[in-house]
Short mmCIF file of C-alpha atoms in Angstrom, two decimals:
data_model
loop_
_atom_site.label_atom_id
_atom_site.label_comp_id
_atom_site.label_asym_id
_atom_site.label_seq_id
_atom_site.Cartn_x
_atom_site.Cartn_y
_atom_site.Cartn_z
CA MET A 1 -31.75 -45.87 -77.53
CA ASP A 2 -34.38 -45.63 -80.29
CA LYS A 3 -37.43 -45.19 -78.09
CA THR A 4 -38.36 -42.89 -75.22
CA LEU A 5 -40.58 -43.86 -72.27
CA TRP A 6 -42.11 -41.31 -69.93
CA ILE A 7 -42.50 -42.66 -66.50
CA VAL A 8 -44.86 -40.73 -64.16
CA SER A 9 -43.43 -40.73 -60.56
CA GLY A 10 -39.89 -41.11 -59.45
CA GLY A 11 -40.72 -42.65 -56.06
CA VAL A 12 -38.60 -45.32 -54.37
CA GLU A 13 -41.08 -48.07 -55.58
CA ALA A 14 -40.76 -46.89 -59.17
CA VAL A 15 -36.98 -47.32 -59.15
CA PRO A 16 -37.04 -51.04 -60.14
CA GLY A 17 -39.26 -50.22 -63.03
CA ILE A 18 -37.13 -47.30 -64.19
CA LYS A 19 -34.08 -49.54 -64.09
CA ARG A 20 -35.91 -52.29 -66.03
CA ALA A 21 -36.81 -49.70 -68.74
CA LYS A 22 -33.15 -48.83 -69.01
CA GLU A 23 -32.17 -52.53 -69.29
CA MET A 24 -34.65 -52.74 -72.22
CA GLY A 25 -32.57 -50.19 -74.08
CA LEU A 26 -35.06 -47.29 -73.62
CA ARG A 27 -34.42 -43.57 -73.02
CA VAL A 28 -36.28 -42.85 -69.82
CA VAL A 29 -37.85 -39.51 -68.83
CA VAL A 30 -39.20 -39.34 -65.31
CA SER A 31 -41.60 -36.72 -64.04
CA ASP A 32 -42.11 -35.87 -60.42
CA MET A 33 -42.50 -32.65 -58.30
CA ASP A 34 -40.09 -33.89 -55.65
CA ALA A 35 -36.59 -32.67 -56.65
CA GLU A 36 -35.14 -35.44 -54.42
CA ALA A 37 -37.14 -38.24 -55.97
CA PRO A 38 -35.05 -41.34 -56.02
CA GLY A 39 -35.94 -42.32 -59.54
CA PHE A 40 -34.32 -39.17 -60.91
CA ALA A 41 -30.93 -40.68 -60.25
CA PHE A 42 -31.63 -43.39 -62.82
CA ALA A 43 -33.40 -41.35 -65.52
CA ASP A 44 -31.93 -40.01 -68.70
CA ASP A 45 -34.07 -36.85 -68.22
CA ARG A 46 -36.05 -35.39 -65.44
CA VAL A 47 -39.12 -33.20 -65.52
CA MET A 48 -40.59 -31.32 -62.55
CA ALA A 49 -44.21 -31.89 -62.57
CA SER A 50 -46.69 -33.12 -59.89
CA THR A 51 -47.69 -36.72 -60.54
CA TYR A 52 -51.20 -35.62 -59.57
CA ASP A 53 -51.40 -32.72 -61.95
CA ALA A 54 -52.55 -34.34 -65.19
CA VAL A 55 -52.80 -31.08 -67.15
CA ALA A 56 -49.39 -29.82 -66.19
CA THR A 57 -47.66 -33.14 -66.84
CA ALA A 58 -49.27 -33.51 -70.18
CA LYS A 59 -48.21 -29.99 -71.07
CA ALA A 60 -44.67 -30.82 -70.07
CA ALA A 61 -44.74 -34.00 -72.10
CA VAL A 62 -45.85 -32.23 -75.21
CA GLU A 63 -43.18 -29.53 -74.73
CA TYR A 64 -40.37 -32.15 -74.13
CA SER A 65 -41.51 -34.13 -77.24
CA ARG A 66 -41.43 -30.86 -79.29
CA LYS A 67 -38.07 -29.54 -78.00
CA ASN A 68 -36.13 -32.71 -77.35
CA ARG A 69 -37.23 -36.09 -78.87
CA PRO A 70 -40.42 -37.93 -79.53
CA ILE A 71 -42.07 -39.83 -76.66
CA HIS A 72 -43.13 -43.42 -77.61
CA GLY A 73 -44.84 -44.55 -74.43
CA VAL A 74 -46.10 -43.40 -70.99
CA ILE A 75 -46.60 -45.45 -67.79
CA CYS A 76 -46.84 -45.16 -64.12
CA ILE A 77 -45.30 -47.66 -61.67
CA ALA A 78 -46.40 -47.89 -58.02
CA SER A 79 -48.08 -44.58 -58.21
CA ASP A 80 -51.98 -44.32 -58.41
CA VAL A 81 -52.21 -41.57 -61.16
CA PRO A 82 -54.19 -43.07 -64.08
CA MET A 83 -55.71 -39.71 -65.11
CA THR A 84 -52.13 -38.26 -65.54
CA VAL A 85 -51.09 -41.18 -67.66
CA ALA A 86 -54.29 -40.99 -69.74
CA LYS A 87 -53.80 -37.23 -70.36
CA VAL A 88 -50.24 -37.73 -71.50
CA ALA A 89 -51.15 -40.53 -73.79
CA SER A 90 -54.11 -38.54 -75.29
CA ALA A 91 -52.03 -35.40 -75.79
CA LEU A 92 -49.32 -37.42 -77.67
CA GLY A 93 -51.36 -40.05 -79.40
CA LEU A 94 -49.80 -42.83 -77.50
CA PRO A 95 -51.22 -46.30 -76.51
CA GLY A 96 -52.91 -46.26 -73.03
CA ILE A 97 -56.29 -46.00 -71.19
CA THR A 98 -58.82 -43.26 -71.87
CA ALA A 99 -59.68 -40.37 -69.61
CA ASP A 100 -63.07 -42.07 -69.04
CA THR A 101 -61.43 -45.34 -67.86
CA ALA A 102 -58.99 -43.21 -65.71
CA ALA A 103 -61.98 -41.42 -64.17
CA LEU A 104 -63.70 -44.59 -63.18
CA ALA A 105 -60.40 -46.07 -61.79
CA SER A 106 -60.04 -42.93 -59.59
CA ASP A 107 -63.50 -42.87 -58.28
CA LYS A 108 -64.53 -45.96 -56.17
CA LEU A 109 -68.18 -45.14 -56.13
CA ALA A 110 -68.49 -44.74 -59.89
CA MET A 111 -66.34 -47.89 -60.29
CA LYS A 112 -68.79 -49.85 -58.04
CA ARG A 113 -71.78 -48.58 -60.09
CA ARG A 114 -70.07 -49.76 -63.24
CA PHE A 115 -69.52 -53.17 -61.73
CA VAL A 116 -73.22 -53.46 -60.86
CA GLU A 117 -74.19 -52.36 -64.39
CA SER A 118 -71.76 -55.03 -65.83
CA GLY A 119 -73.09 -57.87 -63.55
CA ILE A 120 -69.81 -58.19 -61.63
CA PRO A 121 -70.30 -59.17 -58.06
CA ALA A 122 -69.19 -56.51 -55.54
CA PRO A 123 -70.00 -55.78 -51.91
CA TRP A 124 -73.15 -53.77 -51.22
CA PHE A 125 -72.19 -50.09 -51.19
CA SER A 126 -73.77 -46.61 -50.78
CA PRO A 127 -72.58 -43.01 -50.71
CA VAL A 128 -72.54 -41.44 -47.40
CA GLU A 129 -73.82 -37.89 -47.17
CA SER A 130 -73.44 -37.04 -43.47
CA PRO A 131 -72.78 -38.51 -39.98
CA ALA A 132 -76.55 -38.86 -39.55
CA HIS A 133 -76.73 -40.78 -42.88
CA LEU A 134 -73.99 -43.14 -41.68
CA LYS A 135 -75.88 -43.70 -38.45
CA GLU A 136 -78.96 -44.67 -40.44
CA ILE A 137 -76.94 -47.11 -42.64
CA MET A 138 -75.29 -48.81 -39.64
CA LYS A 139 -78.76 -49.25 -38.04
CA GLU A 140 -80.34 -50.54 -41.13
CA ARG A 141 -77.41 -52.75 -42.48
CA GLY A 142 -75.89 -53.72 -39.19
CA VAL A 143 -72.20 -54.13 -38.71
CA PRO A 144 -69.42 -54.70 -39.68
CA LEU A 145 -69.34 -52.29 -42.50
CA VAL A 146 -66.45 -50.39 -44.07
CA ILE A 147 -66.32 -46.65 -44.66
CA LYS A 148 -63.80 -45.22 -47.13
CA PRO A 149 -62.99 -42.07 -49.10
CA VAL A 150 -64.18 -42.30 -52.61
CA ASP A 151 -60.96 -40.90 -54.06
CA SER A 152 -58.07 -41.79 -51.70
CA ARG A 153 -55.43 -44.56 -51.56
CA GLY A 154 -53.03 -46.31 -49.30
CA ALA A 155 -55.88 -47.28 -46.81
CA ARG A 156 -56.16 -43.59 -45.77
CA GLY A 157 -59.45 -42.97 -44.12
CA VAL A 158 -60.58 -46.60 -44.32
CA LEU A 159 -62.26 -47.97 -41.31
CA ARG A 160 -64.09 -51.10 -40.25
CA LEU A 161 -67.14 -50.14 -38.44
CA GLY A 162 -68.07 -52.16 -35.41
CA PRO A 163 -70.62 -51.65 -32.64
CA ARG A 164 -68.17 -49.56 -30.61
CA VAL A 165 -67.11 -47.11 -33.39
CA ASP A 166 -68.63 -43.71 -33.15
CA PRO A 167 -70.12 -42.94 -36.64
CA VAL A 168 -69.84 -39.23 -36.08
CA TRP A 169 -65.95 -39.65 -35.55
CA ALA A 170 -65.73 -42.32 -38.34
CA PHE A 171 -67.42 -40.02 -40.92
CA GLY A 172 -65.14 -37.09 -39.97
CA HIS A 173 -62.00 -39.24 -40.05
CA SER A 174 -62.79 -40.72 -43.46
CA ILE A 175 -63.89 -37.52 -45.22
CA GLY A 176 -60.74 -35.84 -43.93
CA TYR A 177 -58.77 -38.09 -46.39
CA SER A 178 -60.97 -37.36 -49.37
CA PRO A 179 -59.78 -34.65 -51.83
CA GLY A 180 -63.29 -34.37 -53.09
CA ARG A 181 -64.87 -34.56 -49.66
CA ARG A 182 -66.83 -37.73 -50.55
CA VAL A 183 -67.13 -41.08 -48.65
CA MET A 184 -68.92 -44.31 -49.12
CA ALA A 185 -69.84 -47.23 -47.08
CA GLU A 186 -69.76 -50.84 -48.11
CA GLU A 187 -70.39 -54.29 -46.77
CA TYR A 188 -67.51 -55.96 -45.17
CA ILE A 189 -67.03 -59.41 -46.75
CA GLU A 190 -65.61 -62.24 -44.75
CA GLY A 191 -63.17 -64.45 -46.59
CA PRO A 192 -59.66 -64.57 -47.96
CA GLN A 193 -58.51 -61.40 -49.53
CA ILE A 194 -56.37 -61.47 -52.62
CA SER A 195 -54.25 -59.00 -54.64
CA THR A 196 -54.18 -59.80 -58.32
CA GLU A 197 -52.12 -58.35 -61.24
CA SER A 198 -53.67 -58.91 -64.62
CA VAL A 199 -52.74 -57.93 -68.17
CA LEU A 200 -55.37 -57.35 -70.86
CA ILE A 201 -54.30 -57.60 -74.51
CA GLY A 202 -57.08 -56.80 -76.92
CA GLY A 203 -59.61 -57.70 -74.10
CA ARG A 204 -58.07 -61.08 -73.56
CA GLY A 205 -57.01 -61.54 -69.93
CA TYR A 206 -53.91 -63.03 -68.22
CA THR A 207 -53.25 -62.95 -64.41
CA PRO A 208 -49.78 -63.86 -63.52
CA GLY A 209 -49.92 -62.00 -60.25
CA PHE A 210 -51.76 -63.64 -57.39
CA THR A 211 -51.01 -63.16 -53.68
CA ASP A 212 -52.82 -63.93 -50.51
CA ARG A 213 -53.12 -60.65 -48.46
CA ASN A 214 -52.25 -60.92 -44.72
CA TYR A 215 -54.57 -59.27 -42.33
CA GLU A 216 -53.52 -61.01 -39.19
CA LEU A 217 -53.29 -57.62 -37.25
CA ILE A 218 -56.68 -56.43 -38.37
CA ASP A 219 -58.12 -56.68 -34.82
CA ALA A 220 -55.01 -55.29 -33.19
CA PHE A 221 -55.27 -52.04 -35.36
CA ALA A 222 -59.05 -51.78 -35.40
CA PRO A 223 -60.89 -49.79 -36.56
CA TYR A 224 -58.17 -49.11 -39.07
CA MET A 225 -57.83 -51.53 -41.97
CA ILE A 226 -54.09 -52.28 -41.84
CA GLU A 227 -52.50 -55.12 -44.05
CA ASN A 228 -49.42 -56.84 -42.91
CA GLY A 229 -48.01 -58.03 -46.23
CA GLY A 230 -48.77 -61.12 -48.27
CA GLU A 231 -47.51 -64.48 -49.45
CA GLN A 232 -47.17 -66.65 -52.53
CA PRO A 233 -48.16 -69.11 -53.76
CA SER A 234 -51.79 -68.85 -52.73
CA VAL A 235 -53.29 -71.55 -50.61
CA LEU A 236 -56.45 -71.33 -52.72
CA SER A 237 -57.22 -74.32 -55.03
CA GLU A 238 -56.50 -73.98 -58.70
CA GLY A 239 -60.20 -73.59 -59.46
CA GLU A 240 -60.57 -70.84 -56.86
CA ARG A 241 -57.62 -69.01 -58.21
CA LEU A 242 -58.92 -69.23 -61.81
CA ARG A 243 -62.40 -67.75 -60.63
CA VAL A 244 -60.83 -64.92 -58.87
CA SER A 245 -58.51 -64.14 -61.74
CA ARG A 246 -61.20 -64.18 -64.26
CA MET A 247 -63.38 -61.76 -62.25
CA ALA A 248 -60.51 -59.43 -61.79
CA GLU A 249 -60.05 -59.42 -65.59
CA ASP A 250 -63.72 -58.95 -66.12
CA ALA A 251 -63.56 -55.90 -63.73
CA GLY A 252 -60.76 -54.41 -65.76
CA ARG A 253 -62.80 -54.77 -68.89
CA ALA A 254 -65.79 -53.29 -67.14
CA ILE A 255 -64.06 -49.97 -66.60
CA GLY A 256 -62.90 -49.90 -70.16
CA ILE A 257 -59.43 -51.46 -70.25
CA ARG A 258 -58.91 -53.40 -73.51
CA THR A 259 -55.08 -53.35 -73.47
CA GLY A 260 -53.19 -52.53 -70.25
CA THR A 261 -52.66 -53.78 -66.67
CA VAL A 262 -55.20 -54.14 -63.97
CA LYS A 263 -54.51 -54.32 -60.24
CA GLY A 264 -57.35 -56.09 -58.35
CA ASP A 265 -58.36 -56.08 -54.74
CA MET A 266 -60.49 -59.27 -54.40
CA VAL A 267 -62.14 -61.30 -51.80
CA LEU A 268 -63.40 -64.92 -51.98
CA SER A 269 -66.68 -64.88 -50.16
CA ARG A 270 -68.78 -67.86 -49.26
CA SER A 271 -70.89 -67.22 -52.37
CA GLY A 272 -67.84 -66.80 -54.59
CA PRO A 273 -65.35 -64.15 -55.69
CA MET A 274 -66.18 -60.47 -55.41
CA VAL A 275 -64.34 -57.29 -56.53
CA ILE A 276 -63.55 -54.83 -53.75
CA GLU A 277 -61.83 -52.45 -56.25
CA VAL A 278 -59.41 -52.26 -59.21
CA ALA A 279 -56.73 -49.90 -60.43
CA ALA A 280 -55.64 -49.15 -63.87
CA ARG A 281 -51.94 -49.39 -63.21
CA LEU A 282 -49.13 -51.51 -61.97
CA SER A 283 -49.27 -52.17 -58.16
CA GLY A 284 -47.02 -50.81 -55.44
CA GLY A 285 -45.59 -52.63 -52.47
CA TRP A 286 -42.96 -54.21 -54.67
CA PHE A 287 -45.56 -56.60 -55.86
CA SER A 288 -45.27 -56.03 -59.54
CA THR A 289 -41.59 -55.14 -59.59
CA ASP A 290 -40.28 -57.76 -57.22
CA GLN A 291 -42.72 -60.31 -55.80
CA ILE A 292 -44.34 -61.47 -58.97
CA PRO A 293 -41.04 -62.12 -60.82
CA LEU A 294 -39.63 -63.89 -57.73
CA ALA A 295 -42.62 -66.11 -57.36
CA THR A 296 -43.45 -66.82 -61.01
CA GLY A 297 -40.54 -65.70 -63.24
CA VAL A 298 -42.84 -63.34 -65.13
CA ASP A 299 -41.29 -59.96 -66.08
CA LEU A 300 -44.53 -58.05 -65.39
CA VAL A 301 -42.92 -54.74 -65.60
CA GLY A 302 -41.19 -55.38 -68.81
CA ALA A 303 -44.52 -56.63 -70.20
CA ALA A 304 -46.36 -53.50 -69.19
CA ILE A 305 -43.72 -51.39 -70.65
CA LYS A 306 -43.98 -53.23 -74.04
CA LEU A 307 -47.77 -52.48 -73.97
CA ALA A 308 -47.15 -48.80 -73.11
CA LEU A 309 -44.91 -48.69 -76.29
CA GLY A 310 -47.47 -50.39 -78.43
CA GLU A 311 -45.23 -53.45 -78.94
CA GLU A 312 -46.39 -57.05 -79.40
CA LEU A 313 -46.54 -59.13 -76.28
CA GLY A 314 -46.54 -62.97 -76.50
CA GLU A 315 -48.70 -65.20 -74.24
CA ASP A 316 -45.59 -67.06 -73.18
CA GLU A 317 -44.19 -63.91 -71.62
CA LEU A 318 -47.07 -63.97 -69.17
CA ALA A 319 -47.07 -67.65 -68.41
CA PRO A 320 -45.58 -68.50 -64.94
CA LYS A 321 -42.26 -70.30 -65.22
CA HIS A 322 -42.29 -71.61 -61.61
CA ARG A 323 -44.17 -71.32 -58.35
CA ARG A 324 -41.73 -70.30 -55.52
CA GLY A 325 -42.28 -69.08 -52.00
CA VAL A 326 -42.31 -65.26 -51.59
CA ALA A 327 -43.50 -63.26 -48.55
CA ILE A 328 -43.57 -59.61 -47.45
CA ARG A 329 -43.96 -58.40 -43.91
CA TYR A 330 -43.98 -54.83 -42.44
CA PHE A 331 -42.46 -53.31 -39.27
CA PHE A 332 -44.81 -51.72 -36.66
CA PRO A 333 -42.70 -50.48 -33.76
CA ARG A 334 -44.16 -48.59 -30.87
CA PRO A 335 -45.08 -45.02 -31.63
CA GLY A 336 -42.62 -42.38 -30.58
CA ARG A 337 -39.16 -40.93 -31.66
CA VAL A 338 -36.88 -43.46 -33.22
CA VAL A 339 -33.74 -44.02 -31.26
CA ASP A 340 -32.08 -46.75 -33.14
CA ILE A 341 -32.56 -49.36 -35.77
CA ARG A 342 -30.60 -52.46 -34.86
CA ASN A 343 -29.86 -55.88 -36.17
CA PHE A 344 -30.80 -55.24 -39.86
CA GLU A 345 -27.03 -55.63 -40.69
CA ARG A 346 -27.25 -59.34 -39.62
CA LEU A 347 -29.74 -59.80 -42.62
CA GLU A 348 -27.84 -57.97 -45.29
CA GLY A 349 -26.49 -60.28 -47.80
CA VAL A 350 -28.54 -63.25 -46.42
CA PRO A 351 -29.53 -65.16 -49.56
CA TRP A 352 -33.23 -65.41 -48.54
CA VAL A 353 -33.79 -61.72 -48.01
CA HIS A 354 -34.68 -60.22 -51.37
CA ARG A 355 -35.28 -56.68 -50.30
CA MET A 356 -35.47 -54.78 -47.06
CA GLY A 357 -36.14 -51.14 -46.42
CA PHE A 358 -37.17 -48.59 -43.76
CA PHE A 359 -39.27 -45.60 -44.04
CA VAL A 360 -38.02 -44.02 -40.90
CA LYS A 361 -34.62 -43.20 -39.45
CA ALA A 362 -33.15 -42.12 -36.00
CA GLY A 363 -34.86 -39.01 -34.86
CA ASP A 364 -38.09 -39.40 -36.83
CA ILE A 365 -41.39 -39.56 -34.99
CA ILE A 366 -43.50 -42.61 -35.53
CA GLU A 367 -47.23 -41.94 -35.23
CA PRO A 368 -49.88 -44.51 -34.35
CA VAL A 369 -50.69 -46.75 -37.32
CA THR A 370 -53.91 -45.44 -39.00
CA ASN A 371 -53.14 -46.24 -42.58
CA HIS A 372 -50.50 -47.91 -44.76
CA THR A 373 -48.25 -44.89 -44.88
CA LYS A 374 -47.60 -45.11 -41.21
CA ARG A 375 -45.78 -48.51 -41.51
CA ALA A 376 -42.09 -48.21 -40.64
CA GLY A 377 -40.44 -50.64 -43.08
CA PHE A 378 -40.73 -53.94 -44.85
CA VAL A 379 -38.85 -57.06 -45.67
CA ILE A 380 -39.34 -59.46 -48.62
CA THR A 381 -38.19 -62.96 -48.30
CA LYS A 382 -38.01 -66.03 -50.60
CA GLY A 383 -38.06 -69.73 -50.05
CA ALA A 384 -38.53 -73.04 -51.75
CA THR A 385 -42.10 -73.06 -50.41
CA ARG A 386 -44.60 -70.42 -49.19
CA ALA A 387 -44.34 -71.69 -45.54
CA GLU A 388 -40.43 -71.23 -45.70
CA ALA A 389 -40.71 -67.73 -47.05
CA VAL A 390 -43.29 -66.69 -44.41
CA GLU A 391 -41.16 -68.23 -41.61
CA ARG A 392 -38.23 -66.25 -42.84
CA ALA A 393 -40.17 -62.98 -43.06
CA GLU A 394 -41.43 -63.41 -39.54
CA GLU A 395 -37.87 -64.29 -38.35
CA ALA A 396 -36.72 -60.98 -39.90
CA VAL A 397 -39.48 -58.96 -38.18
CA ARG A 398 -38.40 -60.54 -34.82
CA GLU A 399 -34.78 -60.03 -35.38
CA ILE A 400 -34.84 -56.29 -36.38
CA VAL A 401 -35.43 -53.77 -33.60
CA ILE A 402 -36.72 -50.28 -34.14
CA GLU A 403 -36.29 -48.74 -30.79
CA THR A 404 -38.45 -45.70 -30.02
CA ARG A 405 -39.03 -43.53 -26.88
CA PRO A 406 -42.17 -41.79 -25.93
CA VAL A 407 -42.92 -38.28 -27.23
CA GLU A 408 -45.40 -35.95 -25.67
CA GLY A 409 -48.45 -35.65 -27.71
CA VAL A 410 -47.98 -39.05 -29.58
CA SER A 411 -50.12 -41.68 -28.10
CA THR A 412 -48.64 -45.18 -27.75
#
């Protein structure tokens, strides 16, 4: 093991990336504040440091490099902590994004302003200063609108505002999820929503990751904006996919990324593609680690690791090798205390089930779904076609039963 890679976060979704780094012959250091972080089991060394504490993590990385061995690269996988990665890279002189780019990637309002300055189409937006201000915006702009925290993630505090949503409640709910107590409103754009995963190398862009997001339950969970998975290959035409991909790459360059990864949340409106937001990291939801390799044959995590180490990356490594069907769906049982999870064993070992997991167990309390952290589990399926993969995912959701019983104080 000639090189050492520092991975920020040992969460369960980072585990495939940690394993991939080990397969590449790297020594892996994982930092996380959770002593029980699953990724620690696969790391060569573990460091206790909060993923959100950029200063503490950078200090720990410098100390590790001085006392143990040099660190050659730093990366985060399925964890939205660009500033932490940037601080470690800066402290050790490693490849990576700058603190300015990390700040833009962590502040949705500043990010949108940069898009406007760069001529990149994005939904209309405005900071929201108070419930009264939100009332004014809703009156002037009409609905639907979206309100969201400027600095949160996982759809926490994100609401679709309709005529029956109380703006006073909406403002209070959204700002409650903002660490900086800042929220913004933006236009709700109708049209297909897409998740992209791009790689920039010296400013040149490649987008091997492209999935159609599934919002079939958006009305059922309203006013909360809940995604129910996604599927590949996209139903969009080749030209539409190219236009969306190029705009996602432009958005990454706009926030200062020259070499690195860009996760894009995009929408194809009637007037063309628009950027909702981007992230300067590899995506979660097993998109970068599992779904993209399954659908395209591209080792995106391996490519990102090479970039983090400052190694050469060939265009052929980012070119799709095939187009196969992949789908992910989530489990949404009735709120209450979990009594049992049944029938999942019937799907264990089934060839078309790639990965399945649950975020709850018997005895846990399931709360009403208000953001993506409230989903109870997931299944990733594969097929020769998109339709086959989707059909199999939906079959799995029907087959598996997460039984709950009512709990006082938890609405159903």
